[in-house]
Amino acid sequence: MNSPGLWQERALEEMGLAPLWVRREAAVAATTPTVQSGELWEALQNEVRQCRACGLCESRTQTVFGVGARNPDWLFVGEAPGAEEDARGEPFVGQAGKLLDNMLASIGLARGQTVYIANVLKCRPPGNRNPSSEEVAQCRNYLMRQIELLEPRMIVALGRFAAQTLTDSDSSVGKLRGRVHRLEHGARNYPLIVTFHPSYLLRTPEDKRLAWQDLCLARLTYAAL
Ligand code: URA
């Protein structure tokens, strides 16, 4: 299915019509990951695969490192693998993943092309409970090293755990969204947009409009880079 570009989407919105993912329709075909690993990347992947730094290693089926382009323009960061991600070893492959794919398509992006998708935690918390602060503290370094190696041009934090980890704050998504943050890491300074987690949006569809505004802000920020 062809998805409309950003400006078509905005025109739709000006006419009072929300983009498709806001209306909860349209599935977008998943694309094949295109990661080409360099040595450092492979070393990091291996380290994550063998990680036993917290108790989640006991219950995981496998670690979920991330998926997408090795030199992406965009990095989307979620919370932690769920049951389907734990089984398949890829982030966002369940219902929330379908919505994320639609969110990406609405701003002209697709999984595996100019996008990389990762989580704060690389292992599934049992029963899909929230990550503990100890687990986030143990796993954060892996995410930061992924950022260093990926060097994305834009970062989008999906939900509270990604937002708080990347802004180093304990504010809510409601307070952090709607503006451009800066993540200073290594020699780089990354523009960072905070928005709602797709799982939250599935439960709270009335906030999809706010998420759409966040994605438009992300797209405009990217366009001005
Ligand atoms: N939710 C997340 O935050 N990440 C996934 O990979 C799946 C669901």
CSV table of C-alpha atoms and ligand atoms in Angstrom, one decimal:
chain,number,residue,atom,x,y,z
A,1,MET,CA,0.0,0.0,0.0
A,2,ASN,CA,1.3,3.5,-0.8
A,3,SER,CA,1.2,5.8,2.2
A,4,PRO,CA,0.8,9.5,1.7
A,5,GLY,CA,3.8,11.8,2.4
A,6,LEU,CA,4.0,14.3,5.2
A,7,TRP,CA,2.5,17.2,3.3
A,8,GLN,CA,-0.4,15.2,2.0
A,9,GLU,CA,-1.0,14.1,5.6
A,10,ARG,CA,-0.9,17.7,6.8
A,11,ALA,CA,-3.3,18.7,4.0
A,12,LEU,CA,-5.6,15.8,5.1
A,13,GLU,CA,-5.4,17.1,8.7
A,14,GLU,CA,-6.2,20.7,7.6
A,15,MET,CA,-9.3,19.3,6.0
A,16,GLY,CA,-10.1,17.8,9.4
A,17,LEU,CA,-9.0,14.3,8.4
A,18,ALA,CA,-6.5,12.5,10.6
A,19,PRO,CA,-3.8,10.3,9.0
A,20,LEU,CA,-4.5,6.6,8.7
A,21,TRP,CA,-2.8,5.4,11.8
A,22,VAL,CA,-4.8,7.9,13.9
A,23,ARG,CA,-7.9,6.3,12.4
A,24,ARG,CA,-6.6,2.9,13.4
A,25,GLU,CA,-6.7,1.4,10.0
A,26,ALA,CA,-4.1,0.4,7.4
A,27,ALA,CA,-1.4,-2.1,8.1
A,28,VAL,CA,2.0,-1.4,6.5
A,29,ALA,CA,4.1,-4.3,5.3
A,30,ALA,CA,7.2,-4.9,7.4
A,31,THR,CA,10.4,-4.4,5.5
A,32,THR,CA,13.6,-6.5,5.8
A,33,PRO,CA,16.2,-5.2,8.3
A,34,THR,CA,19.4,-4.0,6.6
A,35,VAL,CA,21.9,-4.0,9.4
A,36,GLN,CA,25.5,-4.5,8.2
A,37,SER,CA,27.5,-5.0,11.3
A,38,GLY,CA,30.9,-3.4,11.8
A,39,GLU,CA,33.2,-5.0,14.3
A,40,LEU,CA,32.2,-2.7,17.2
A,41,TRP,CA,28.6,-3.3,16.4
A,42,GLU,CA,29.0,-7.0,16.4
A,43,ALA,CA,31.0,-6.9,19.6
A,44,LEU,CA,28.1,-4.9,21.2
A,45,GLN,CA,25.5,-7.4,19.9
A,46,ASN,CA,27.5,-10.3,21.3
A,47,GLU,CA,27.9,-8.5,24.7
A,48,VAL,CA,24.1,-7.9,24.8
A,49,ARG,CA,23.4,-11.5,23.8
A,50,GLN,CA,25.5,-12.8,26.7
A,51,CYS,CA,24.4,-10.3,29.2
A,52,ARG,CA,23.6,-11.5,32.7
A,53,ALA,CA,23.7,-8.2,34.5
A,54,CYS,CA,20.2,-8.4,35.9
A,55,GLY,CA,17.6,-11.1,36.7
A,56,LEU,CA,15.8,-10.7,33.3
A,57,CYS,CA,18.4,-13.0,31.8
A,58,GLU,CA,16.8,-15.9,33.7
A,59,SER,CA,13.4,-15.5,32.0
A,60,ARG,CA,14.2,-14.2,28.6
A,61,THR,CA,13.9,-16.5,25.5
A,62,GLN,CA,16.5,-14.3,23.8
A,63,THR,CA,17.8,-10.7,23.9
A,64,VAL,CA,16.2,-8.2,21.5
A,65,PHE,CA,18.9,-5.9,20.3
A,66,GLY,CA,17.2,-3.8,17.7
A,67,VAL,CA,16.4,-3.7,14.0
A,68,GLY,CA,17.0,-1.4,11.0
A,69,ALA,CA,19.5,0.5,9.1
A,70,ARG,CA,23.0,0.6,10.4
A,71,ASN,CA,23.5,4.3,9.6
A,72,PRO,CA,20.0,5.5,10.1
A,73,ASP,CA,18.6,9.1,10.0
A,74,TRP,CA,16.1,8.2,12.6
A,75,LEU,CA,16.3,6.2,15.8
A,76,PHE,CA,13.0,5.3,17.6
A,77,VAL,CA,13.4,4.0,21.2
A,78,GLY,CA,10.7,2.0,23.0
A,79,GLU,CA,10.6,0.4,26.4
A,80,ALA,CA,11.3,-3.3,26.4
A,81,PRO,CA,10.4,-6.4,24.4
A,82,GLY,CA,7.0,-8.0,25.0
A,83,ALA,CA,6.0,-11.6,24.6
A,84,GLU,CA,6.1,-11.6,20.8
A,85,GLU,CA,9.3,-9.6,20.6
A,86,ASP,CA,10.9,-12.1,23.1
A,87,ALA,CA,9.8,-15.0,20.9
A,88,ARG,CA,11.0,-13.5,17.6
A,89,GLY,CA,14.0,-11.5,18.7
A,90,GLU,CA,12.8,-8.3,17.0
A,91,PRO,CA,11.4,-5.1,18.6
A,92,PHE,CA,7.8,-4.0,18.0
A,93,VAL,CA,6.4,-6.9,16.1
A,94,GLY,CA,3.1,-7.2,18.0
A,95,GLN,CA,0.0,-4.9,17.9
A,96,ALA,CA,2.0,-1.9,19.1
A,97,GLY,CA,4.5,-2.6,16.4
A,98,LYS,CA,1.8,-2.4,13.7
A,99,LEU,CA,0.8,1.0,15.1
A,100,LEU,CA,4.4,2.1,15.1
A,101,ASP,CA,4.8,1.1,11.5
A,102,ASN,CA,1.7,3.2,10.7
A,103,MET,CA,3.1,6.1,12.6
A,104,LEU,CA,6.4,5.8,10.7
A,105,ALA,CA,4.5,5.6,7.4
A,106,SER,CA,2.6,8.8,8.2
A,107,ILE,CA,5.8,10.8,8.1
A,108,GLY,CA,7.2,9.0,5.1
A,109,LEU,CA,9.4,6.5,7.0
A,110,ALA,CA,9.6,2.7,7.1
A,111,ARG,CA,11.2,0.2,9.4
A,112,GLY,CA,14.6,-1.0,8.0
A,113,GLN,CA,15.1,1.8,5.6
A,114,THR,CA,16.4,5.1,7.2
A,115,VAL,CA,15.1,4.0,10.6
A,116,TYR,CA,16.5,2.0,13.5
A,117,ILE,CA,14.3,0.7,16.2
A,118,ALA,CA,15.6,-0.2,19.7
A,119,ASN,CA,14.4,-0.5,23.3
A,120,VAL,CA,15.7,0.7,26.6
A,121,LEU,CA,15.7,-2.8,27.9
A,122,LYS,CA,17.0,-5.7,25.7
A,123,CYS,CA,15.2,-8.4,27.7
A,124,ARG,CA,11.5,-8.9,28.4
A,125,PRO,CA,10.3,-8.1,31.9
A,126,PRO,CA,8.1,-11.1,32.9
A,127,GLY,CA,4.4,-10.6,32.5
A,128,ASN,CA,5.2,-7.4,30.6
A,129,ARG,CA,5.6,-5.5,33.9
A,130,ASN,CA,7.3,-2.1,33.9
A,131,PRO,CA,11.1,-2.1,33.9
A,132,SER,CA,12.6,-1.5,37.3
A,133,SER,CA,15.0,1.4,37.8
A,134,GLU,CA,17.8,-1.1,38.4
A,135,GLU,CA,17.1,-2.9,35.1
A,136,VAL,CA,17.1,0.5,33.3
A,137,ALA,CA,20.3,1.5,35.0
A,138,GLN,CA,22.0,-1.8,33.9
A,139,CYS,CA,20.7,-1.7,30.3
A,140,ARG,CA,21.1,2.1,29.6
A,141,ASN,CA,24.7,1.8,28.7
A,142,TYR,CA,23.8,-0.6,25.8
A,143,LEU,CA,21.4,1.9,24.4
A,144,MET,CA,23.9,4.7,24.7
A,145,ARG,CA,26.5,2.6,22.9
A,146,GLN,CA,24.0,1.9,20.1
A,147,ILE,CA,23.4,5.6,19.7
A,148,GLU,CA,27.2,6.2,19.5
A,149,LEU,CA,27.6,3.6,16.8
A,150,LEU,CA,24.4,4.4,14.9
A,151,GLU,CA,24.8,8.2,15.0
A,152,PRO,CA,21.2,8.9,14.0
A,153,ARG,CA,20.2,12.5,12.9
A,154,MET,CA,17.0,12.4,15.0
A,155,ILE,CA,15.9,10.4,18.0
A,156,VAL,CA,12.3,9.8,19.0
A,157,ALA,CA,11.5,8.5,22.5
A,158,LEU,CA,8.4,6.4,22.7
A,159,GLY,CA,6.8,6.5,26.1
A,160,ARG,CA,7.9,7.2,29.6
A,161,PHE,CA,10.8,4.8,30.0
A,162,ALA,CA,12.6,5.9,26.8
A,163,ALA,CA,11.8,9.6,27.5
A,164,GLN,CA,13.0,9.6,31.1
A,165,THR,CA,16.1,7.6,30.2
A,166,LEU,CA,17.1,9.8,27.3
A,167,THR,CA,16.2,13.2,28.9
A,168,ASP,CA,17.6,12.0,32.3
A,169,SER,CA,14.5,13.3,34.1
A,170,ASP,CA,11.6,11.8,35.9
A,171,SER,CA,8.9,13.9,34.2
A,172,SER,CA,5.9,12.5,32.5
A,173,VAL,CA,5.5,12.1,28.8
A,174,GLY,CA,2.8,14.8,28.9
A,175,LYS,CA,5.4,17.3,30.3
A,176,LEU,CA,8.3,16.2,28.1
A,177,ARG,CA,6.5,16.1,24.7
A,178,GLY,CA,5.8,19.1,22.5
A,179,ARG,CA,9.3,20.5,22.3
A,180,VAL,CA,12.8,19.6,21.0
A,181,HIS,CA,15.2,18.2,23.6
A,182,ARG,CA,18.9,17.8,23.0
A,183,LEU,CA,20.7,14.6,24.0
A,184,GLU,CA,24.4,15.3,24.4
A,185,HIS,CA,26.4,12.1,24.1
A,186,GLY,CA,30.0,11.6,23.1
A,187,ALA,CA,31.0,14.4,20.7
A,188,ARG,CA,27.4,14.6,19.4
A,189,ASN,CA,24.3,16.5,20.2
A,190,TYR,CA,21.1,14.8,19.0
A,191,PRO,CA,17.7,16.4,18.6
A,192,LEU,CA,15.3,14.3,20.6
A,193,ILE,CA,11.5,14.3,20.4
A,194,VAL,CA,9.3,12.7,23.1
A,195,THR,CA,5.9,11.1,22.3
A,196,PHE,CA,3.5,8.5,23.6
A,197,HIS,CA,4.3,4.8,23.4
A,198,PRO,CA,2.2,3.0,20.8
A,199,SER,CA,0.9,0.6,23.4
A,200,TYR,CA,-0.4,3.6,25.4
A,201,LEU,CA,-2.0,4.9,22.1
A,202,LEU,CA,-3.8,1.6,21.6
A,203,ARG,CA,-5.4,2.0,25.0
A,204,THR,CA,-5.9,5.8,24.7
A,205,PRO,CA,-6.7,6.5,21.0
A,206,GLU,CA,-7.9,10.0,21.8
A,207,ASP,CA,-4.2,10.9,22.4
A,208,LYS,CA,-3.2,9.9,18.9
A,209,ARG,CA,-3.7,13.4,17.7
A,210,LEU,CA,-1.1,14.6,20.2
A,211,ALA,CA,1.3,11.9,19.0
A,212,TRP,CA,0.7,13.1,15.4
A,213,GLN,CA,1.6,16.6,16.4
A,214,ASP,CA,4.8,15.2,17.9
A,215,LEU,CA,5.7,13.4,14.7
A,216,CYS,CA,5.0,16.5,12.7
A,217,LEU,CA,7.4,18.4,15.0
A,218,ALA,CA,10.0,15.6,14.6
A,219,ARG,CA,9.7,15.8,10.8
A,220,LEU,CA,9.9,19.6,10.7
A,221,THR,CA,13.0,19.5,13.1
A,222,TYR,CA,14.6,16.9,10.8
A,223,ALA,CA,13.8,19.0,7.7
A,224,ALA,CA,15.6,21.9,9.3
A,225,LEU,CA,18.8,20.0,10.2
B,1,URA,N1,6.9,-2.3,23.3
B,1,URA,C1,8.2,-1.8,23.3
B,1,URA,O1,8.5,-0.8,24.0
B,1,URA,N2,9.1,-2.4,22.6
B,1,URA,C2,8.8,-3.5,21.9
B,1,URA,O2,9.7,-4.0,21.3
B,1,URA,C3,7.5,-4.0,21.9
B,1,URA,C4,6.6,-3.4,22.6
